[in-house]
Short mmCIF file of C-alpha atoms in Angstrom, two decimals:
data_model
loop_
_atom_site.label_atom_id
_atom_site.label_comp_id
_atom_site.label_asym_id
_atom_site.label_seq_id
_atom_site.Cartn_x
_atom_site.Cartn_y
_atom_site.Cartn_z
CA MET A 1 178.29 218.49 28.00
CA ASP A 2 175.21 217.17 26.20
CA GLY A 3 172.19 216.73 28.47
CA ALA A 4 170.76 213.80 26.23
CA GLY A 5 173.89 211.90 26.71
CA ARG A 6 174.00 212.17 30.37
CA LEU A 7 170.44 210.92 30.55
CA THR A 8 171.28 207.94 28.45
CA ARG A 9 174.15 206.92 30.60
CA SER A 10 172.05 207.29 33.82
CA LEU A 11 169.33 204.88 32.56
CA ARG A 12 171.87 202.22 31.66
CA SER A 13 173.43 202.28 35.00
CA VAL A 14 170.15 201.63 36.98
CA GLY A 15 168.50 199.13 34.51
CA PRO A 16 169.20 195.84 36.39
CA GLN A 17 167.99 197.09 39.76
CA ALA A 18 164.70 198.21 38.22
CA ASP A 19 164.17 194.79 36.81
CA LEU A 20 164.59 193.03 40.22
CA LYS A 21 162.29 195.41 41.91
CA ALA A 22 159.65 194.99 39.28
CA ALA A 23 159.92 191.13 39.59
CA ALA A 24 159.66 191.35 43.39
CA ILE A 25 156.60 193.49 43.13
CA GLY A 26 154.94 191.14 40.64
CA ALA A 27 155.66 188.14 42.87
CA VAL A 28 154.02 189.91 45.84
CA VAL A 29 151.03 190.75 43.76
CA LEU A 30 150.63 187.07 42.54
CA LEU A 31 150.99 185.79 46.08
CA ARG A 32 148.33 188.13 47.42
CA GLU A 33 145.85 187.10 44.65
CA ARG A 34 146.34 183.42 45.43
CA LEU A 35 145.92 184.02 49.10
CA GLY A 36 142.85 185.93 48.52
CA ARG A 37 141.33 183.23 46.25
CA ARG A 38 141.84 180.70 48.96
CA ALA A 39 140.37 182.92 51.58
CA ARG A 40 137.36 183.31 49.43
CA VAL A 41 136.65 179.48 49.23
CA PRO A 42 133.74 178.81 51.48
CA ALA A 43 134.59 176.75 54.49
CA LYS A 44 132.78 173.40 55.18
CA PRO A 45 129.80 173.71 57.55
CA THR A 46 130.48 172.43 61.02
CA ILE A 47 127.95 170.74 63.21
CA ASP A 48 127.73 171.78 66.72
CA ARG A 49 127.78 168.81 68.94
CA GLU A 50 127.46 168.30 72.62
CA PRO A 51 130.58 167.06 74.30
CA PRO A 52 130.56 163.23 74.52
CA ASN A 53 129.45 161.41 77.76
CA ARG A 54 132.14 160.33 80.08
CA LEU A 55 130.90 156.70 79.96
CA VAL A 56 131.13 156.78 76.21
CA LEU A 57 134.69 158.02 76.27
CA LEU A 58 135.67 155.33 78.80
CA VAL A 59 133.96 152.63 76.58
CA GLU A 60 135.79 153.90 73.51
CA ARG A 61 139.00 154.16 75.31
CA TYR A 62 139.30 150.77 77.14
CA LEU A 63 137.15 148.31 75.06
CA PRO A 64 139.22 146.24 72.62
CA ASN A 65 138.92 146.56 68.90
CA ARG A 66 136.04 144.70 67.15
CA THR A 67 134.03 144.38 70.40
CA GLY A 68 130.98 145.69 68.56
CA ILE A 69 131.20 142.81 66.04
CA ALA A 70 131.47 140.40 68.92
CA LEU A 71 128.52 141.80 70.70
CA THR A 72 126.46 141.74 67.47
CA VAL A 73 127.33 138.05 67.00
CA LEU A 74 126.37 137.36 70.55
CA ILE A 75 123.01 139.08 70.23
CA LEU A 76 122.23 137.08 67.12
CA LEU A 77 123.16 133.77 68.76
CA GLY A 78 121.06 134.75 71.83
CA SER A 79 118.02 135.57 69.46
CA ALA A 80 118.45 132.20 67.75
CA GLY A 81 118.69 130.42 71.12
CA LEU A 82 115.58 132.12 72.37
CA GLY A 83 113.64 131.17 69.21
CA ILE A 84 114.63 127.54 69.68
CA VAL A 85 113.45 127.52 73.28
CA LYS A 86 110.25 129.28 72.58
CA GLY A 87 109.57 127.10 69.56
CA GLY A 88 110.02 123.94 71.67
CA HIS A 89 112.84 122.71 69.42
CA VAL A 90 115.41 122.22 72.15
CA ASP A 91 115.48 118.33 72.01
CA GLU A 92 115.76 118.56 68.24
CA PHE A 93 118.57 121.04 68.24
CA THR A 94 120.59 119.08 70.81
CA GLY A 95 119.89 115.81 69.06
CA ALA A 96 121.18 117.29 65.78
CA LEU A 97 124.39 118.69 67.56
CA SER A 98 124.84 115.25 69.21
CA ASN A 99 124.48 113.38 65.89
CA ALA A 100 126.90 115.75 64.18
CA ARG A 101 129.64 115.34 66.71
CA ASN A 102 129.15 111.48 66.70
CA THR A 103 129.35 111.28 63.05
CA LEU A 104 132.73 113.26 63.16
CA ALA A 105 133.97 110.96 65.85
CA ASN A 106 132.87 107.80 64.08
CA SER A 107 134.67 109.07 60.85
CA ALA A 108 137.76 109.43 62.98
CA GLY A 109 137.74 105.76 64.12
CA PHE A 110 135.75 105.97 67.47
CA ARG A 111 132.68 104.03 66.32
CA ILE A 112 131.29 101.35 68.76
CA THR A 113 131.98 98.13 67.04
CA THR A 114 131.90 95.58 70.10
CA VAL A 115 129.40 95.47 72.86
CA VAL A 116 129.73 93.25 75.90
CA ILE A 117 126.90 93.05 78.45
CA ASN A 118 127.45 90.89 81.65
CA GLY A 119 124.88 90.08 84.31
CA ARG A 120 121.62 90.25 82.30
CA LYS A 121 118.94 87.47 82.89
CA HIS A 122 115.57 89.01 82.18
CA LEU A 123 116.56 91.93 79.83
CA SER A 124 118.00 91.38 76.28
CA GLN A 125 121.02 93.11 74.90
CA ASP A 126 118.95 95.40 72.82
CA GLU A 127 116.77 96.34 75.74
CA VAL A 128 119.88 97.13 77.90
CA LEU A 129 121.33 99.28 75.08
CA ALA A 130 117.97 101.03 74.46
CA ILE A 131 117.61 101.80 78.22
CA GLY A 132 121.14 103.24 78.30
CA GLY A 133 120.58 105.45 75.15
CA VAL A 134 123.14 103.62 73.09
CA ASN A 135 122.33 103.31 69.39
CA GLY A 136 124.07 102.78 66.01
CA ARG A 137 125.01 106.47 65.70
CA SER A 138 126.72 106.66 69.22
CA SER A 139 130.48 107.12 69.30
CA LEU A 140 132.67 105.80 72.07
CA LEU A 141 134.50 109.23 72.24
CA PHE A 142 131.45 111.31 73.13
CA LEU A 143 129.43 108.61 75.17
CA ASP A 144 128.94 109.75 78.66
CA ALA A 145 129.32 106.66 80.85
CA ALA A 146 127.86 108.39 83.93
CA THR A 147 124.67 109.36 81.95
CA VAL A 148 124.42 105.79 80.59
CA ARG A 149 124.82 104.35 84.13
CA ASP A 150 122.12 106.58 85.56
CA ARG A 151 119.62 105.62 82.81
CA LEU A 152 120.26 101.98 83.44
CA LYS A 153 119.77 102.36 87.32
CA ALA A 154 116.51 104.19 86.64
CA ASN A 155 115.13 101.04 85.18
CA PRO A 156 113.32 98.96 88.02
CA TRP A 157 114.91 95.68 86.75
CA ILE A 158 118.49 97.07 87.23
CA SER A 159 119.80 97.60 90.72
CA ASP A 160 123.43 98.65 89.73
CA ALA A 161 125.52 99.19 86.67
CA THR A 162 129.13 99.63 85.60
CA ILE A 163 130.08 101.19 82.26
CA LEU A 164 133.62 100.71 80.74
CA LYS A 165 134.78 102.42 77.51
CA LEU A 166 137.65 100.59 76.00
CA TYR A 167 139.13 102.63 73.15
CA PRO A 168 138.93 102.80 70.21
CA GLY A 169 135.62 100.92 69.76
CA GLN A 170 134.59 98.48 72.67
CA LEU A 171 131.80 99.21 75.15
CA GLN A 172 131.45 96.85 78.29
CA VAL A 173 128.34 97.03 80.41
CA ASP A 174 128.04 95.11 83.80
CA ILE A 175 124.64 95.19 85.38
CA VAL A 176 122.99 93.64 88.45
CA GLU A 177 119.46 92.73 87.90
CA ARG A 178 116.76 92.48 90.55
CA THR A 179 114.96 89.13 90.99
CA ALA A 180 111.14 88.77 90.76
CA PHE A 181 110.06 87.98 94.27
CA ALA A 182 106.32 88.20 94.58
CA LEU A 183 103.04 89.50 92.97
CA TRP A 184 101.53 92.55 94.53
CA GLN A 185 97.85 93.48 94.16
CA GLN A 186 96.47 96.92 95.14
CA ASP A 187 93.39 98.67 93.78
CA GLY A 188 92.74 95.90 91.36
CA ARG A 189 96.33 96.19 89.75
CA LEU A 190 98.68 93.28 89.86
CA SER A 191 102.42 93.86 89.60
CA VAL A 192 105.64 91.90 89.81
CA ILE A 193 107.80 93.25 92.72
CA SER A 194 111.37 92.54 93.87
CA GLU A 195 112.46 91.71 97.37
CA ASP A 196 112.87 95.44 98.29
CA GLY A 197 109.48 96.15 97.02
CA ALA A 198 110.28 97.70 93.66
CA VAL A 199 107.76 97.33 91.12
CA LEU A 200 109.34 95.59 88.14
CA GLU A 201 106.56 95.46 85.71
CA PRO A 202 102.76 94.87 85.44
CA TYR A 203 101.84 91.20 85.60
CA VAL A 204 101.31 90.14 82.07
CA SER A 205 103.45 87.01 81.90
CA ARG A 206 102.53 83.52 83.00
CA ARG A 207 106.22 82.83 83.94
CA PHE A 208 105.51 84.77 87.15
CA ALA A 209 102.33 82.70 88.01
CA THR A 210 104.04 80.72 90.71
CA LEU A 211 105.17 83.66 92.78
CA PRO A 212 103.52 84.29 96.11
CA LEU A 213 100.70 86.76 96.13
CA VAL A 214 100.57 89.65 98.61
CA VAL A 215 97.68 92.22 98.68
CA GLY A 216 97.03 95.55 100.16
CA LYS A 217 98.80 98.97 100.75
CA GLY A 218 102.13 98.69 102.13
CA ALA A 219 102.35 94.82 101.46
CA ASP A 220 105.05 95.48 98.76
CA VAL A 221 107.67 96.53 101.21
CA ARG A 222 106.68 94.19 104.09
CA ALA A 223 106.27 91.18 101.93
CA ARG A 224 109.88 89.92 102.31
CA ASP A 225 109.90 89.76 106.02
CA PHE A 226 106.45 88.14 106.41
CA LEU A 227 107.06 85.50 103.71
CA ALA A 228 110.36 84.66 105.38
CA LEU A 229 108.48 84.06 108.54
CA LEU A 230 105.77 82.03 106.67
CA ASP A 231 108.46 79.85 105.13
CA ARG A 232 109.30 78.42 108.68
CA TYR A 233 105.89 76.84 108.74
CA PRO A 234 105.53 74.82 105.46
CA GLN A 235 102.36 73.21 106.70
CA VAL A 236 100.74 76.69 106.45
CA ARG A 237 102.71 78.08 103.57
CA SER A 238 101.94 75.23 101.31
CA VAL A 239 98.12 75.89 101.43
CA THR A 240 98.31 79.60 101.47
CA LYS A 241 96.95 81.43 98.33
CA ALA A 242 97.62 85.02 99.35
CA ALA A 243 98.86 87.16 102.34
CA ILE A 244 96.60 90.16 102.89
CA LEU A 245 97.83 93.20 104.82
CA VAL A 246 95.10 94.91 106.67
CA GLY A 247 95.36 98.49 107.61
CA GLU A 248 99.02 98.32 107.21
CA ARG A 249 99.10 96.73 110.68
CA ARG A 250 98.48 93.03 110.50
CA TRP A 251 98.13 90.12 108.10
CA ASN A 252 95.31 87.76 106.97
CA LEU A 253 95.94 84.44 105.12
CA ARG A 254 93.59 83.27 102.35
CA LEU A 255 94.07 79.60 101.87
CA LYS A 256 93.55 77.86 98.59
CA ASP A 257 90.19 76.38 99.66
CA GLY A 258 88.95 79.80 100.64
CA LEU A 259 89.51 79.64 104.36
CA ASP A 260 90.32 82.98 105.83
CA ILE A 261 92.76 83.19 108.88
CA ARG A 262 92.97 86.34 110.86
CA LEU A 263 96.33 86.71 112.37
CA PRO A 264 97.03 88.95 115.40
CA GLU A 265 99.10 92.11 115.08
CA ASN A 266 101.83 90.95 117.36
CA ASP A 267 103.30 87.52 118.06
CA VAL A 268 102.56 86.35 114.60
CA GLY A 269 105.04 83.43 114.74
CA ASN A 270 103.28 81.76 117.66
CA ALA A 271 100.00 82.07 115.86
CA LEU A 272 101.53 80.39 112.76
CA ALA A 273 102.92 77.65 114.99
CA MET A 274 99.61 77.04 116.48
CA LEU A 275 97.91 76.72 113.12
CA SER A 276 100.42 74.32 111.99
CA LYS A 277 99.97 72.19 115.08
CA LEU A 278 96.03 72.28 114.85
CA ASP A 279 96.23 71.04 111.29
CA LYS A 280 98.57 68.29 112.04
CA GLU A 281 96.65 67.03 114.98
CA ASP A 282 92.99 67.98 114.17
CA ARG A 283 93.09 68.55 110.37
CA LEU A 284 91.99 72.13 110.94
CA PHE A 285 92.22 73.24 107.31
CA SER A 286 90.12 70.26 106.16
CA ARG A 287 87.15 71.20 108.37
CA ASP A 288 84.07 72.82 107.07
CA ILE A 289 84.85 76.22 108.23
CA VAL A 290 85.21 79.71 106.61
CA THR A 291 87.08 81.83 109.20
CA VAL A 292 89.70 81.24 111.91
CA ASP A 293 90.10 84.33 114.14
CA MET A 294 93.28 84.55 116.07
CA ARG A 295 93.31 88.24 116.89
CA LEU A 296 92.60 87.68 120.52
CA PRO A 297 95.56 86.28 122.50
CA ASP A 298 93.60 83.87 124.80
CA ARG A 299 91.21 82.41 122.40
CA LEU A 300 90.64 81.12 118.92
CA THR A 301 87.32 81.58 117.17
CA VAL A 302 86.14 79.45 114.32
CA GLN A 303 83.26 80.45 111.99
CA LEU A 304 81.58 77.50 110.36
CA SER A 305 80.32 77.42 106.73
CA GLU A 306 76.64 77.91 106.09
CA ASP A 307 76.06 74.19 105.42
CA ALA A 308 78.05 73.31 108.44
CA ALA A 309 76.12 75.81 110.57
CA LYS A 310 72.77 74.35 109.45
CA ALA A 311 74.00 70.78 109.96
CA ARG A 312 75.18 71.77 113.53
CA GLU A 313 71.73 73.48 114.22
CA GLU A 314 69.94 70.36 113.09
CA LEU A 315 72.15 68.24 115.28
CA PHE A 316 71.31 70.30 118.32
CA LYS A 317 67.51 70.26 117.53
CA ASP A 318 67.66 66.40 117.28
CA LYS A 319 69.48 66.25 120.67
CA LYS A 320 66.87 68.53 122.29
CA THR A 321 64.02 66.40 120.77
CA LYS A 322 65.55 63.20 122.02
CA LYS A 323 66.18 64.64 125.48
CA LYS A 324 62.51 65.95 125.73
CA ALA A 325 61.18 62.54 124.60
CA GLY A 326 63.34 60.74 127.34
CA ASP A 327 62.11 63.15 130.07
CA SER A 328 58.44 62.52 129.24
CA ALA A 329 58.87 58.82 129.31
#
């Protein structure tokens, strides 16, 4: 047998297996190269951090989404509100908001188109609306009836008020006005008062000139009872110019001709009855006297005017002179 031929046959028989091995070896080499390249890529640097606080973990876990945005908005609103308060613009801000909402309500059909005011005598319709804070920009929808009522009752002329809102555009106001009862003078100031002593306004109008005059501290709240008692004695009341409360205890009367009558602290009714009787019988108020003192219960003291006192003194001198002349004779 030929050795070369045998060698050739052996090589042909093992050719496919050698190819498979070579392919496998090449694949392994390529895989190792790729893995090696990836291993050589530098890793991203890591930052060492402390473990998060438990409170932070709880907040991140349980707070709803977008809470941070809401808190930011609240902080901005709070800062704006603080600026408004510090700058003294609260009234302007609230007024602007009120006007804005009233404008929207008026556009929607809730504009006040009809106003009915009942019970007014001294105050005009415009004055009542101005006191209540109702103006042309007010809307019936956002009008606070309780606030309007409180504003009206705060005015001294108005003792009570009722507010009715009749949608869509009618406002009804019923008021109870106080009545001017007397003029009250204290510390040089003259005011118009009601029966309960409320000061209605400073005395500037002549339409109140015929009201009775009371003077002194406390006379405003005690005038009703005393003037009611004085009305029982028209003889005295008709000539009285002013009733003066002295020391918040008792009354003096100043008559129109300047006569002063000092009334007692107690039993005033009997003193007034006596005055009325003395004037009817003896024309007391027409005498030339300046003071009638009735403070003592068992006597009445009269002080003459200066001219009357001189005339009386001259009269006594004449009587003494005539008496002496008669004795000498």
